[in-house]
Coordinates of C-alpha atoms in Angstrom, one line a residue:
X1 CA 53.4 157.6 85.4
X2 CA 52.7 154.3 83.4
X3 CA 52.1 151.0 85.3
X4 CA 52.8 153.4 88.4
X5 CA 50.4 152.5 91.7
X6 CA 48.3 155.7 92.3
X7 CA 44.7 155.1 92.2
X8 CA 42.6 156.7 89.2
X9 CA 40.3 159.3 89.6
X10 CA 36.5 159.0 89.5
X11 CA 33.9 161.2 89.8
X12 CA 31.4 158.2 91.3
X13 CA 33.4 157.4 94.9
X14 CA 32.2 154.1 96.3
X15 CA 33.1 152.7 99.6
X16 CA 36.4 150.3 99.8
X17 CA 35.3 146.7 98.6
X18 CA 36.9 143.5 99.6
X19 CA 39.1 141.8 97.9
X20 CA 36.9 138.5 98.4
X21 CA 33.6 138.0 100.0
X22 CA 32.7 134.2 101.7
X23 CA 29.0 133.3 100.3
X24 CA 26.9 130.9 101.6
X25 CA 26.8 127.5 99.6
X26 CA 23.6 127.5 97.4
X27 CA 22.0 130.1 98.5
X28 CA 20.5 133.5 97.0
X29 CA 22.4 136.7 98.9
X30 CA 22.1 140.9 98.7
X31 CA 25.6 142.7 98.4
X32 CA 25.5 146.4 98.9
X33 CA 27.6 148.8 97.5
X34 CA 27.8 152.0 99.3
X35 CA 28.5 155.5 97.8
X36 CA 30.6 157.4 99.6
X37 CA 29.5 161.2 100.9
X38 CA 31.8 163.3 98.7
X39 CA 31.2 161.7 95.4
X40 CA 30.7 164.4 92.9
X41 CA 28.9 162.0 90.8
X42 CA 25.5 159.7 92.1
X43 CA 24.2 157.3 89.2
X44 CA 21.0 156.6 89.5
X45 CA 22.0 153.2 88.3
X46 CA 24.8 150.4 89.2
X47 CA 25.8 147.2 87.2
X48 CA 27.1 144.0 88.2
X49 CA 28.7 140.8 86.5
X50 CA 29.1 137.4 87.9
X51 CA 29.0 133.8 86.1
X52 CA 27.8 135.4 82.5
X53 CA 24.5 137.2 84.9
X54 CA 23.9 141.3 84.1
X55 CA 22.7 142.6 87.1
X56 CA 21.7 146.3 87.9
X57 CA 20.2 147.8 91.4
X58 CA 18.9 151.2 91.6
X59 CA 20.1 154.4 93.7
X60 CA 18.4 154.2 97.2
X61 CA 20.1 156.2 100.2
X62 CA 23.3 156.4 98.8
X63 CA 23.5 152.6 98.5
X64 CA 23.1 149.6 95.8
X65 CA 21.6 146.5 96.6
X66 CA 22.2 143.5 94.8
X67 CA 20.4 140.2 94.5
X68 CA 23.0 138.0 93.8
X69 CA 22.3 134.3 92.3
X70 CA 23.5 131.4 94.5
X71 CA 27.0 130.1 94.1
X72 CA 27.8 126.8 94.4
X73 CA 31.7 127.3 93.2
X74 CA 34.1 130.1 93.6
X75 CA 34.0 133.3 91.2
X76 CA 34.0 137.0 90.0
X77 CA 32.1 139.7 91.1
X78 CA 32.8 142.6 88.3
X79 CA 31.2 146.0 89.9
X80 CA 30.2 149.0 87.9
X81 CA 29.1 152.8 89.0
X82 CA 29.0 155.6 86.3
X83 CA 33.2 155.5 85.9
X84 CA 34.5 153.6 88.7
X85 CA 34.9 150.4 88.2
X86 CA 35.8 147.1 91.2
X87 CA 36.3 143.6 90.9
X88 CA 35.7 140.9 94.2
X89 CA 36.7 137.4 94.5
X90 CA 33.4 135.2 95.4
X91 CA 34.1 132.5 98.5
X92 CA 31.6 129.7 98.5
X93 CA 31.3 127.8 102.0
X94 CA 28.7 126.1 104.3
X95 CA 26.8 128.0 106.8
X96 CA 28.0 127.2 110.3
X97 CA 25.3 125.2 112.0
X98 CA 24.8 123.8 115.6
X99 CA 26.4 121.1 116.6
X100 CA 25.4 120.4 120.2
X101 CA 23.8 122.5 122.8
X102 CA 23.3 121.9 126.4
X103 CA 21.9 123.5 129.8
X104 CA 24.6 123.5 132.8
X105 CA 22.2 123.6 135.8
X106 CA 23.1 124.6 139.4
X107 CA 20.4 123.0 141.2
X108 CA 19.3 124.5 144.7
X109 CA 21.2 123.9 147.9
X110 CA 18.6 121.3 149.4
X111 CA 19.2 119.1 146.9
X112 CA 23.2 118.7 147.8
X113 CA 24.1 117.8 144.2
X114 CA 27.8 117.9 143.9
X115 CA 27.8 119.2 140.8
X116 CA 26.3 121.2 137.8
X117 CA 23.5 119.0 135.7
X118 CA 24.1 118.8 132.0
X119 CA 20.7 118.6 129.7
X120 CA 20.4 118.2 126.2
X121 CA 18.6 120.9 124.8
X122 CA 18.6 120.4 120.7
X123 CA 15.1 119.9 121.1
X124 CA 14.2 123.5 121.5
X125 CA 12.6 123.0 124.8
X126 CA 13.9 122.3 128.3
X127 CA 12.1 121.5 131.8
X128 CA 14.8 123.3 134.7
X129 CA 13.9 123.0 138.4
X130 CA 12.0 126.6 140.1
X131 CA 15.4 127.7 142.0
X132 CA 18.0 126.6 139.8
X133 CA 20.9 128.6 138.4
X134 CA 21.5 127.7 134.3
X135 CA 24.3 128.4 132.1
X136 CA 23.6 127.7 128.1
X137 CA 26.2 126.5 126.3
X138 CA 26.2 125.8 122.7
X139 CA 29.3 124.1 119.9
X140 CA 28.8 125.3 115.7
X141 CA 30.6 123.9 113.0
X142 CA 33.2 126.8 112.8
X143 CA 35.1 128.8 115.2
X144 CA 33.5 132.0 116.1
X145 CA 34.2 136.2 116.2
X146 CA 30.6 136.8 117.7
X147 CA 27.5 135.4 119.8
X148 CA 25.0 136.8 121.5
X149 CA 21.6 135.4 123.6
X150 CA 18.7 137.5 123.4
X151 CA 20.6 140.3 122.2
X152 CA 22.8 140.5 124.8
X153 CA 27.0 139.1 123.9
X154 CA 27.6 135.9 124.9
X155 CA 31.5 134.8 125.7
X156 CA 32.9 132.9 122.8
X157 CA 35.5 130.4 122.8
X158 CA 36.4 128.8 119.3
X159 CA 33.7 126.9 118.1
X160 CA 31.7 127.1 121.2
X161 CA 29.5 129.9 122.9
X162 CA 28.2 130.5 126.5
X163 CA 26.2 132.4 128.4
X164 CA 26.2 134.1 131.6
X165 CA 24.2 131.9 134.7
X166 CA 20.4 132.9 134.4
X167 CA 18.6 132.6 137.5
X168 CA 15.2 129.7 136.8
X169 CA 12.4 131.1 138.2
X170 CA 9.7 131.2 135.2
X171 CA 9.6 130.2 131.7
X172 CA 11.7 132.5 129.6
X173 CA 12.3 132.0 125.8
X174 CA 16.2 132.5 124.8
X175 CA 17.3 133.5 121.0
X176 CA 20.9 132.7 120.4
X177 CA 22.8 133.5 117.2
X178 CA 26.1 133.9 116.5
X179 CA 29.0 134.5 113.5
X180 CA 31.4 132.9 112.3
X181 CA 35.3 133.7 111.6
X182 CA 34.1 133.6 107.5
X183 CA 31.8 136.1 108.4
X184 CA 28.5 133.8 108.4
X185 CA 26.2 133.5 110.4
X186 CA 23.5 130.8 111.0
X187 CA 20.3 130.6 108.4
X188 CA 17.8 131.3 111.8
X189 CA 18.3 132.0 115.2
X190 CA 18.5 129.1 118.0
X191 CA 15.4 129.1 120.1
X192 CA 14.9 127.5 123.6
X193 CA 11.9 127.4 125.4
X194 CA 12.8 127.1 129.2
X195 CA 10.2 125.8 131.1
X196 CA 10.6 126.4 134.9
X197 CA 8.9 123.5 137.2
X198 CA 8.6 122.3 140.8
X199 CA 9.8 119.7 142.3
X200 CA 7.9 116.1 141.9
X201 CA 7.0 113.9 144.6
X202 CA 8.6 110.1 144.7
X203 CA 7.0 107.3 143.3
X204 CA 6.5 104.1 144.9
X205 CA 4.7 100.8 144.3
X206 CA 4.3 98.0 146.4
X207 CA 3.4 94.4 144.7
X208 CA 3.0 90.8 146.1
X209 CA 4.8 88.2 144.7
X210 CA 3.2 85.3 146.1
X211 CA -0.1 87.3 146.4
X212 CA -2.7 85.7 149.2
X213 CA -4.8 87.3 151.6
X214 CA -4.5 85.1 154.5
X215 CA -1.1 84.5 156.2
X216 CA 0.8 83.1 158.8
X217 CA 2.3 85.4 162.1
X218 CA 5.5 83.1 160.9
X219 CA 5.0 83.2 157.5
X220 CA 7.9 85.0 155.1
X221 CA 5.8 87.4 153.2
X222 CA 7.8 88.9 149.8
X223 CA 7.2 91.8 148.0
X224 CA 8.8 94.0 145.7
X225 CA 9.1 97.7 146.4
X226 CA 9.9 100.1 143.6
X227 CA 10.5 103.8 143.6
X228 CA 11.7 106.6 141.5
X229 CA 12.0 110.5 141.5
X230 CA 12.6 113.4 139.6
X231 CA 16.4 113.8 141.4
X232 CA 16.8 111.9 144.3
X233 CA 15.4 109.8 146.9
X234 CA 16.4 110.2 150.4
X235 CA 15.2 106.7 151.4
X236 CA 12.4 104.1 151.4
X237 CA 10.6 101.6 153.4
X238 CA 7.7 99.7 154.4
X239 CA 5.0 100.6 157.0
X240 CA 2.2 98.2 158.6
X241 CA -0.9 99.1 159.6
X242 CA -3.4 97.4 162.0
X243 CA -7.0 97.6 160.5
X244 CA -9.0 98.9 163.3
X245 CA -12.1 96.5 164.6
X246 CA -14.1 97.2 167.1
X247 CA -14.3 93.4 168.6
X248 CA -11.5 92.0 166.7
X249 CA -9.1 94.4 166.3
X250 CA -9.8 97.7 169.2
X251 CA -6.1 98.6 169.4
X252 CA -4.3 98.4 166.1
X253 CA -0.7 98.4 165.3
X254 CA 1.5 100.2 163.6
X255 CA 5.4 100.0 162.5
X256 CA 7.5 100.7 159.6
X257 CA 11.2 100.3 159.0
X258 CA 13.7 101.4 156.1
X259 CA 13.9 98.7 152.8
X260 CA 17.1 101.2 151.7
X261 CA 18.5 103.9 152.4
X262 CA 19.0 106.6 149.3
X263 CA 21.4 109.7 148.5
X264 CA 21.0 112.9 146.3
X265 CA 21.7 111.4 143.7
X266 CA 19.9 108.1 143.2
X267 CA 16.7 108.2 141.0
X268 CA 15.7 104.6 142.0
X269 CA 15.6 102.8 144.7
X270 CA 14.2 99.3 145.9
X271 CA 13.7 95.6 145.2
X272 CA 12.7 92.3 147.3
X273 CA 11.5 92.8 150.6
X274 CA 10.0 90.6 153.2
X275 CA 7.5 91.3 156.1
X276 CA 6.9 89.1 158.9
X277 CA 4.9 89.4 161.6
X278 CA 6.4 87.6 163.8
X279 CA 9.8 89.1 163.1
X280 CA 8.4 92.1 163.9
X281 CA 6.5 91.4 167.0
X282 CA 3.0 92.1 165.4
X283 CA 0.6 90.1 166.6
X284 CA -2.0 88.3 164.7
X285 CA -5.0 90.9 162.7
X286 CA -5.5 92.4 159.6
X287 CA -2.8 94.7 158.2
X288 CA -2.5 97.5 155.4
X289 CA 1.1 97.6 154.1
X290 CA 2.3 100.1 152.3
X291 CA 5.7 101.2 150.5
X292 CA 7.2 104.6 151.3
X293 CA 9.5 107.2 149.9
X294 CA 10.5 110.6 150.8
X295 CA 13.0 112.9 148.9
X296 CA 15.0 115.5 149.5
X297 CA 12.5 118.7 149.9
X298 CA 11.7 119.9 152.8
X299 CA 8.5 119.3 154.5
X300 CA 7.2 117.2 152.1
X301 CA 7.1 114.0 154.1
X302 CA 6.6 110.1 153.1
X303 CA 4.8 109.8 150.1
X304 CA 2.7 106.2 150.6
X305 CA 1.9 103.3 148.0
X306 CA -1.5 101.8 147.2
X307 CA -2.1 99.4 150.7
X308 CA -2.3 95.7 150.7
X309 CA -4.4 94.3 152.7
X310 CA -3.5 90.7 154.0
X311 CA -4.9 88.5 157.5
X312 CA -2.4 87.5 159.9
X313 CA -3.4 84.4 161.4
X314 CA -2.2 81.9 164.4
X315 CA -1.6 78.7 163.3
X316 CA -4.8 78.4 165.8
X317 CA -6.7 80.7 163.6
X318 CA -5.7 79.4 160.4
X319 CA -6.8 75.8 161.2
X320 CA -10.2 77.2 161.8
X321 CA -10.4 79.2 159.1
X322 CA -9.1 76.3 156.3
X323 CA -11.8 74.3 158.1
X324 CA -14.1 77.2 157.3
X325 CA -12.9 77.3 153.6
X326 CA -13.2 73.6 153.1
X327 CA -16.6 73.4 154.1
X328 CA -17.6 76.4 151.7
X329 CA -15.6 74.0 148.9
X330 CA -17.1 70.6 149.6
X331 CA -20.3 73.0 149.4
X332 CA -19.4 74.5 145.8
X333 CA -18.1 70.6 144.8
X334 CA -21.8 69.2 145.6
X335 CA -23.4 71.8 143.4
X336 CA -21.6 70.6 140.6
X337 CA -22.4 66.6 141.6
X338 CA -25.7 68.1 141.5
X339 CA -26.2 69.2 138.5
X340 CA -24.1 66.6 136.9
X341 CA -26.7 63.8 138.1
X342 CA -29.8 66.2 136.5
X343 CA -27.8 66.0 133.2
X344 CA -27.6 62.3 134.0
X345 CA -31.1 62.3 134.5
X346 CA -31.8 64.2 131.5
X347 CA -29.4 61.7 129.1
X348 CA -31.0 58.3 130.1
X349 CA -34.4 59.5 129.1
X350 CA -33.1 60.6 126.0
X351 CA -31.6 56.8 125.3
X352 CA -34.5 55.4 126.1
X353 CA -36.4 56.9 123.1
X354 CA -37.3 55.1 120.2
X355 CA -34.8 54.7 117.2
X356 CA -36.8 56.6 115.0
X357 CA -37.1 59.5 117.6
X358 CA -33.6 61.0 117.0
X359 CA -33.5 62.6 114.0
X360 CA -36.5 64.3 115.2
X361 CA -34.6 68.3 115.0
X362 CA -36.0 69.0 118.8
X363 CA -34.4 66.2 119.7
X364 CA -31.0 67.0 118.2
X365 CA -31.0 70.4 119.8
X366 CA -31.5 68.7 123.2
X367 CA -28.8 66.5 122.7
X368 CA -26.5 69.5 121.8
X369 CA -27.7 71.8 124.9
X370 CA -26.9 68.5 126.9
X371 CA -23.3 68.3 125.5
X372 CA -22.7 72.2 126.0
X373 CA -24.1 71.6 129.7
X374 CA -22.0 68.9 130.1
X375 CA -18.9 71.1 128.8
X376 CA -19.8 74.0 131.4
X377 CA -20.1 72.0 134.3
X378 CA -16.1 70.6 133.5
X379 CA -15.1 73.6 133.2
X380 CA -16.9 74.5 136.8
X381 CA -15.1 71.5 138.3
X382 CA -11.9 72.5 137.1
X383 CA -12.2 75.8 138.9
X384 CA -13.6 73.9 142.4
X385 CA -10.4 72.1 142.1
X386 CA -8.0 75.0 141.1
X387 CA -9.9 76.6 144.5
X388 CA -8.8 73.1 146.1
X389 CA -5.5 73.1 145.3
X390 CA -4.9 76.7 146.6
X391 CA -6.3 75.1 150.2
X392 CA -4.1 72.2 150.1
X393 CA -1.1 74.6 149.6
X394 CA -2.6 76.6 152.9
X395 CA -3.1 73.6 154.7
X396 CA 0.9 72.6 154.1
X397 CA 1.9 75.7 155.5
X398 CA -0.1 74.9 159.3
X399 CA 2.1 72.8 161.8
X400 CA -1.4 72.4 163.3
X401 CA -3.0 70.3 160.2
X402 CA -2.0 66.6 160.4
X403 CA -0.1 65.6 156.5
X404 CA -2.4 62.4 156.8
X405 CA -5.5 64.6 156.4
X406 CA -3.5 66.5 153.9
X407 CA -2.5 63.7 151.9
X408 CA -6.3 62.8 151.9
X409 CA -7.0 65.6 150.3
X410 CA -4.5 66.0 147.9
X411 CA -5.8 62.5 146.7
X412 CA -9.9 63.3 146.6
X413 CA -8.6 66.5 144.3
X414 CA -6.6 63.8 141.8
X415 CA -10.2 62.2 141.2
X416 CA -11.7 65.5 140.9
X417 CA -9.2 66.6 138.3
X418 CA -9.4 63.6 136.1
X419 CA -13.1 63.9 135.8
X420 CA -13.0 67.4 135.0
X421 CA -10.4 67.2 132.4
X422 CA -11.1 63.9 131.2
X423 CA -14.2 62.0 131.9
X424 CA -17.0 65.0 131.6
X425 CA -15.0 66.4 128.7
X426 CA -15.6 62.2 126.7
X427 CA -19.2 62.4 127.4
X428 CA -19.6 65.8 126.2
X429 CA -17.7 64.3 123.0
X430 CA -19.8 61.2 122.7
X431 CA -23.1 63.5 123.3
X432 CA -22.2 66.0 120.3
X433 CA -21.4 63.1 118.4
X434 CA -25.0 61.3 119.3
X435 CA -26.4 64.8 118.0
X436 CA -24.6 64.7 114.8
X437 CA -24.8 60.9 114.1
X438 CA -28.0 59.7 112.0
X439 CA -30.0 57.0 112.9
X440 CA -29.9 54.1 111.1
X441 CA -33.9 53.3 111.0
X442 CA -34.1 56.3 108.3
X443 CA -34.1 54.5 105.1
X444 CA -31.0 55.0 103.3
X445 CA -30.9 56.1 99.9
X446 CA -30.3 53.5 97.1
X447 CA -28.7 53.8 93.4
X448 CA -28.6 51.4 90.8
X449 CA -27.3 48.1 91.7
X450 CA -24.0 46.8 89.5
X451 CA -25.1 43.0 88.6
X452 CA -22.5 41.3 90.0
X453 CA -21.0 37.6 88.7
X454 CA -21.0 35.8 92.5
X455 CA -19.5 32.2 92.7
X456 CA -21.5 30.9 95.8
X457 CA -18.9 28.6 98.2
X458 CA -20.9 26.3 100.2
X459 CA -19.6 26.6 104.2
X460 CA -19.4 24.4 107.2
X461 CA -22.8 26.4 108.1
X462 CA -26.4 25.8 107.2
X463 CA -27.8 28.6 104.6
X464 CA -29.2 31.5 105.9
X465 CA -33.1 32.1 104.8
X466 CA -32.7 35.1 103.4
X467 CA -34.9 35.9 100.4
X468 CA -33.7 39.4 99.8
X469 CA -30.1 38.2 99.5
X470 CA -30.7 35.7 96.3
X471 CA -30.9 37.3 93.1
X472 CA -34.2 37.9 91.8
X473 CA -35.3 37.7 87.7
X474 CA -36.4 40.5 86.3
X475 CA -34.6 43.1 88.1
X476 CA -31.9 44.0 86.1
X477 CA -30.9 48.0 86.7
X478 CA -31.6 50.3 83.5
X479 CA -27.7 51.1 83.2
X480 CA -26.1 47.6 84.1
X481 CA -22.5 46.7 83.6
X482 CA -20.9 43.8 84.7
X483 CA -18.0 43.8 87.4
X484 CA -15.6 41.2 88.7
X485 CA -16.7 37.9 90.0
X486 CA -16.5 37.3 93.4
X487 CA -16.6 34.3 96.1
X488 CA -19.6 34.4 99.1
X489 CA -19.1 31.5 101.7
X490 CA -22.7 30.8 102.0
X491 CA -23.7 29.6 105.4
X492 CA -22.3 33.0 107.9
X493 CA -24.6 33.7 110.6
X494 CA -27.0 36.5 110.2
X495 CA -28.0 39.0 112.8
X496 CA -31.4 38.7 114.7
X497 CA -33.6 41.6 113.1
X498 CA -34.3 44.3 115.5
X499 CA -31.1 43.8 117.3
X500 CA -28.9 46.4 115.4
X501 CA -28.8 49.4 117.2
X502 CA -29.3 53.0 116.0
X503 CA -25.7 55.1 114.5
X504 CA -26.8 57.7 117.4
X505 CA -27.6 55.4 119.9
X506 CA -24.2 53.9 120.3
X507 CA -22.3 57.3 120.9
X508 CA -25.4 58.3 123.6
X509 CA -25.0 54.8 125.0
X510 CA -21.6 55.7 125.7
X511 CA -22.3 58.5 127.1
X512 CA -24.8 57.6 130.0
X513 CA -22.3 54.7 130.7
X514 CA -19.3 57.1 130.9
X515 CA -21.3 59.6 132.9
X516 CA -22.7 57.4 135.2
X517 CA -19.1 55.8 136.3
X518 CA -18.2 59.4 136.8
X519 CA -20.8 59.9 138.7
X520 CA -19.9 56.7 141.2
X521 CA -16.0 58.0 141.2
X522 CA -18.0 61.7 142.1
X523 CA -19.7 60.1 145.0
X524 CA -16.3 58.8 146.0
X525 CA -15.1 61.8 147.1
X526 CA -17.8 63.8 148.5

């Protein structure tokens, strides 16, 4: 009957078709259209219709494959095969992408974690301990129907999918895909690389704070102790060790004791410490410390720092050996007096040359070596009394050293440090300067001479006999101009000739001057 339900008859019998069919957004699909087995009629040929696009797709295995263009909006798919005819309604959404994915880790018994460890694995790559149990777990954009890791189903809960616990015990690679409720599924598989590796040993450093190799038995020594480890540190300490010596040291000493103690769970561990040796009944030698840490695994044991090595003294001991030390200084402090008097030497010949003698290049060069001498044996000083000051802080420390002798000390350094930062850096000055000056013997280039109007002023003084001063006739420049007049008081005393000295000679006068007061404040203190 007219406008009646029943389905028309067609010799070509496709397969149902939905009414509507989700699409990914933007992207190219194939849609198949499958004949069924009893169709009396198989055209070699189907046509399709979307967005103003012919398409056609040949006959292969009793299907039609279609490349159709990507969608970025919703519309019609019009089907055609020989005299059947279908229509589907085009969905356009987004592919349903990861949003998070993790590794739940069950770590072995020995480690006595109280719980699962959660790591990130987004990356593509994880690093699981040899021993461990792992569950992957892993949220998408879009509730899902389907999942599966390597093939194999994976339970799905809304959005999120998981897998059953995989045992770690070598690297594995893991595929996971999955579909959504739209019927999409992601562009590519998820891949993880599991990695599978042992457990690491602690790390531990030991540092000085106040670092000096030769202490006290009473002395507070402080150090700072760090340590770290891959998932937990069971505690850490400090351990001494005597240095053995055949004459000094036959019988040495050991000890340690615990700095903190750890749990599973901590990943670092330390801070300040102090050793003592006194405190700890060690008597007086040279010790190795070192910083320890030990973890969780079996059998593994302490796992040591690099050693420092320090000298523990009596107070006894020490006064001897500052004595020792002070010598070996005053020693160093002479070889710089030394070779500050050769430089001395060396200057006063130098100023004792002839005016004309020091513009002479060889000259100039000495002068120069003489200043950059001078410059290195400051800086020489300065470190003999950086070494000074270092024993005067020893020396404070020892009941056994009197603070007058101390206080002496301390004083002779303040010399020693003002004529290293002060005094030899002036007379290297004045010598660079003596190089650079030019003497004034050297005839100095003249131009032409501006005639002058001079009113002469006669002066309380008798007139100087100067012939070169009046003006002579006949002498008139080639380009001559006249300038303002100006007043001379006739009369002013007039230096002897010959007793001007030399533009370098006053800054290498200077310097022997300078150097040699140095030299008497030097002597001071030796």
């Amino acid at each position: 009957l007219p406008w009646s339900g029943i389905d028309r008859y067609t010799f070509a019998s496709v397969q149902p078709v939905p009414e509507s069919l989700v699409v990914p957004h933007g992207e190219d699909v194939q849609f198949q259209l499958l004949l069924q087995q009893q169709s009396r009629w198989r055209p070699q040929q189907a046509s399709a219709a979307v967005a103003g696009r012919q398409l056609a797709a040949p006959l292969n295995a009793d299907q039609y494959t279609f490349s159709l263009p990507a969608r970025t909006q919703m519309d019609t798919l019009q089907l055609r095969v020989g005299d059947w005819t279908g229509q589907i309604q085009l969905q356009v959404a987004e592919r349903p992408e990861l949003k998070s994915a993790a590794a739940l880790v069950t770590l072995p018994a020995y480690l006595q974690y109280s719980r699962p460890v959660r790591m990130d694995i987004r990356g593509g790559a994880v690093s699981i301990l040899t021993g461990s149990h792992a569950t992957i777990e892993a949220e998408v954009t879009r509730d899902l129907t389907s999942a599966s890791i390597n093939g194999q189903p994976a339970a799905v809960r809304n959005s999120v999918l998981q897998s059953a616990q995989l045992p770690i015990n070598a690297p594995e690679s893991l595929e996971l895909q999955w579909q959504d409720v739209l019927g999409l599924a992601a562009r590519n598989a998820f891949k993880v690389q599991v990695n599978a590796v042992a457990d690491r040993q602690p790390e531990v450093q030991l540092r000085a704070l106040e670092p000096q190799a030769v202490v006290l038995d009473t002395d507070a020594v402080k150090f700072d102790l760090q340590s770290r480890d891959d998932f937990g540190l069971r505690q850490v300490g400090l351990e001494w060790r005597g240095v053995p010596d055949p004459v000094n040291n036959p019988e040495p000493q050991t000890g340690s004791r615990i700095v903190e103690t750890g749990s599973p769970e901590l990943l670092k561990a330390g801070g300040q410490t102090v050793f003592c040796a006194a405190t700890e009944h060690v008597p007086a030698q040279t010790l190795e410390l070192r910083a320890w840490a030990e973890d969780y695994l079996d059998g593994r044991g302490r796992i040591y720092s690099s050693p420092i090595v320090i000298h523990v003294m009596t107070a006894e001991q020490h006064a001897v050996w500052l004595m020792e030390q002070l010598r070996r200084w005053a020693g160093t402090a002479d070889d710089v007096y030394e070779e500050e008097m050769r430089l001395h030497d060396v200057n006063r010949q130098i100023r004792q040359m002839a005016p004309e003698q020091f513009d002479q290049p060889t000259v100039r060069r000495q002068i120069e070596q003489q200043a950059a001498a001078e410059k290195a044996n400051g800086q020489r000083l300065d470190a003999v009394v950086m070494q000074g000051e270092d024993l005067i802080r020893q020396a404070m420390r020892n009941r056994e050293i009197l603070a007058g002798h101390v206080e002496t000390w301390a004083q002779g350094l303040q010399k020693l440090q003002d004529i290293s930062q002060n005094r030899m850096p002036s007379v290297s000055r004045l010598l660079s300067q003596a190089a650079a000056s030019r003497s004034s013997s050297q005839p100095q280039p003249k131009g032409n001479q501006v005639p002058q109007i001079t009113d002469v002023e006669s002066g309380f003084n008798p007139p100087a006999d100067n012939a070169a001063a009046q003006q002579q006739p006949g002498n008139k420049p080639a380009n001559s101009r006249l300038g303002l007049p100006s007043t001379v008081v006739q009369g002013g005393p007039q230096p002897p000739p010959g007793q001007t000295p030399p533009a370098a000679d006053q800054p290498m006068d200077q310097s022997v001057h300078q150097q040699a007061d140095l030299l008497a404040e030097f002597l001071k203190v030796r």
